[in-house]
Amino acid sequence: MSLLVESIQYLFDNFETFLQLLQEHVFLVVVAEVAAVLVALPVGILATRNDAVKRYALRVGNVFHTIPPLAVIALVFPFVGIGMKSGFVALWAYGLLPILINTITGIEEVDESTVEAARGVGMTENQILKSVQLPLAVPVIFAGIRTSTIINVGNGYLAFFIGAGGLGDWVVTGIALFNNPQILAGAIPGALLAIGLDLALGRVENRLRTGDEPGQRSTTAAA
Amino acid sequence: MQLSVPYVSFFVERFDEILALTVEHVEIIAVAMGLAIPIGVTVGVLISFNERVASTVIWLTGIMMTIPSIALFGLLIPVLGIGSPPVIFALVMYSQLPIVRNTYTGISQVADAQTEVGEGMGMTRKQRLRYVQLPIALPVIMAGLRNAVIIIVGVAAIGAFIGAGGLGDLIFKGIRLQNMNMIVVTTVVLSLLALTLDYGLGVVEQLLRLHNGEEIERAKLTHAIWSVIA
Amino acid sequence: MTSTIIDFENVTKEYPDGTVAIEDISFSVEEGTTTVFVGPSGCGKTTTMKLVNRLEELTSGKIYYDGQEIRSLDKIDLRRNIGYVIQEIGLFDHMTVAENVGMVPTLLEWDRARIDDRVDELLDLMDLPAETYRDQHPMELSGGQRQRVGVARALAADPDVMLMDEPFGALDPITREKLQDEFLEIQAQIDKTILFVTHDIDEALKMGDKIAIYRNGQIVQYDTPKEILTNPANDFVREFIGSDRLIKELKFMTAGDVMDETADVTGKTLSELGAAGVEFARNGQGYLTVERSETTHVALMKIYEGHVEGVLVTEGEEVVGTVTEADLKRNLSEGR
Ligand SMILES: Nc1ncnc2c1ncn2[C@@H]1O[C@H](COP(=O)(O)OP(=O)(O)OP(=O)(O)O)[C@@H](O)[C@H]1O
Ligand SMILES: [Mg+2]
């Protein structure tokens, strides 16, 4: 208990630094995540239209999914160099897969008869996508975005190793100096950030949802 | 081709060291899985008796996942010291979500009719688990183990930062020394390790599904093994 | 001497949510007979079954199994001595056919060889040749074959009692009828006490030695098929039997039951009748006859199709009586 108090103490004693690190961390995750959505969503949609793209995307995706986060971060670094830019690229790359996979499954899971019905009333393929498939796929796609975000909040800590800043600074330094309050002061906000972003995305999802089907809880993965 | 020459020569030069670290890595994974599987499966079975407890426990294992691994290591050091103990402890914790969740889902998806007939023919609760629920849940549990192994391989690499050894050692060293060859070769080996384990367990999962009489798309290796067995 | 094996005494079952599924039910089942429970959906048939193998516990009253109150018996032992077949079958898809059938013997720890022999014997009995079907998976079988495996599995440890809850309910009519016929034959060989649930009154009439007709958790009539057809207890039963009751009834009477033995043709052979120039029961093809044990339904069809006033009932060469349309009408319940 006293460790927790000491950690809060540490946080407030170094509040300026904390805000700086938190800001870096949030910025890193959010920008990488937005960029990942901007790429994964269109590719996912394209994949549902084109079998070759789909096969290729899924195959690459599945291999990518097994590559450890530390490996991705370490690999980006020699090519992009030290600093925030490497962090973005690594988190962006790592965030792509859950969104891509869920976009494809979300759209493909839409009931075939619903799509047939839409075709039957004379909708074009683009109209069907826009007003039938995508709205119905929202919960699944969002589950992917949420998973990807939580993973990347964790990966954000690793990005410190390649000079991208963020809360990893306090944790890594704390470990090196055996400073437990510092470790906790760096770690707990990250867990809260992950949960907070997840909840916020849940809100956005609810706004976007048209149907009433129960939203899939996001699944999470450690980094 | 020219590009890959320095990597290859690095790999050849440091082969002994890479091999030793790979073995160390696999050892950590093996110990962690050896602890995580019995714990996770037991918890998954126990919570299948009570729905409310089940959703709470699964929610907790999910929360666990939001704690960044490097931070968890930091928190465990004061209690378990440095080296592999805190890393193995963390690995076991992180692997609980997929194992517990999949065990639970696998057991809950057993058809009511099968459970009812099992009970009606005079199976005790233990016998129902042994003959009906666990065998039917096995492929799903296996899929959970696959996810768990991927997480474990990755987190174990980060564990090198607190002295647990394994391939992560060379990656951190490579970053520190800005040694491109070291980073690329080690990450490739690490990724291959993850891919191999994933593929291997995937094949086991498919074999279990085939054994349960399911119709599935088979990987080449699955097909080969299955046609030898069957 | 017949003895009862299952007795219900004023049994009531109320589910935890307050639903009273059966109320104050009493009946006895004689050893070696088939008792069919029939009635509309939700009237408590399945509940009755589950009370017997204690998948559900009764709320009040008593159930006796072979003279002992079932609550005094060990649940697990009781269930292993009672075969259980349900509509959904519940085959274990992860096991082979042989493993499914051998499940209860495995639980009873029979030795391997004995289990194998028993499995083969049952598969052959069920018209699923063991060498072909032993190692198949349930998924590879048709609906009818799956249900046969379900029945074989329930029979495996040679239980005294079989509970069969709509076992043929999910099958197409042709397969269903085939399985009914086969099962009747098997029943004649194995001689079990069977409690059988169905929605279908025709199946009940066909399979049952006794029929219990349910309505809203109560038994409105418990009788032999013939009694139920000829003496329906009330309008509900009459309606449940349906508009083709008379035809059903005809199928439950034999020519021997209704024939007139006083006719002067009695005691003669067909050739004697021919020599004497008797015209009764004769058309262009010759005399029309039925066996004593054939149903009155057959007799009536022959009368109509042969355009004759009646048929001769024969036993071997000898004529033992006659059946006319009037004899049939006199014996049907409506006519009385
Ligand atoms: N576990 C239960 N909890 C609460 N009510 C139940 C339960 N099982 C059955 N019931 C209710 O008890 C009544 C009798 O059900 P039961 O399953 O015995 O009917 P049934 O005659 O077998 O019907 P069906 O022909 O549809 O199979 C029904 O009203 C049913 O809804
Ligand atoms: Mg029923």
XYZ file of C-alpha atoms and ligand atoms in Angstrom, chain C residues 15 17 19 21 40-47 56 166 199, ligand 1:
46
model
C -39.472 -26.823 -11.550
C -39.230 -21.451 -11.685
C -43.731 -24.494 -13.584
C -44.725 -29.983 -15.223
C -49.259 -32.456 -26.953
C -46.051 -30.446 -26.551
C -45.198 -29.322 -23.038
C -47.538 -31.727 -21.263
C -44.800 -33.322 -19.155
C -43.666 -36.414 -21.069
C -39.958 -35.662 -20.983
C -40.217 -34.675 -17.341
C -34.695 -34.378 -12.337
C -39.044 -39.302 -29.083
C -46.009 -36.894 -30.191
N -35.786 -27.271 -16.603
C -37.015 -26.724 -16.642
N -37.294 -25.623 -15.926
C -38.525 -25.069 -15.962
N -39.565 -25.546 -16.654
C -39.350 -26.646 -17.389
C -38.068 -27.296 -17.421
N -38.155 -28.371 -18.242
C -39.430 -28.378 -18.685
N -40.148 -27.357 -18.184
C -41.578 -27.075 -18.411
O -42.331 -28.171 -17.937
C -43.402 -28.448 -18.813
C -43.303 -29.875 -19.290
O -42.133 -30.011 -20.081
P -41.685 -31.363 -20.773
O -40.365 -31.121 -21.400
O -41.780 -32.461 -19.794
O -42.813 -31.504 -21.880
P -42.919 -32.566 -23.060
O -44.233 -33.214 -22.906
O -41.736 -33.436 -23.128
O -42.997 -31.609 -24.320
P -42.426 -31.856 -25.805
O -43.398 -32.734 -26.481
O -42.422 -30.477 -26.398
O -41.066 -32.448 -25.679
C -43.333 -27.426 -19.921
O -44.215 -26.374 -19.601
C -41.908 -26.961 -19.884
O -41.826 -25.623 -20.311
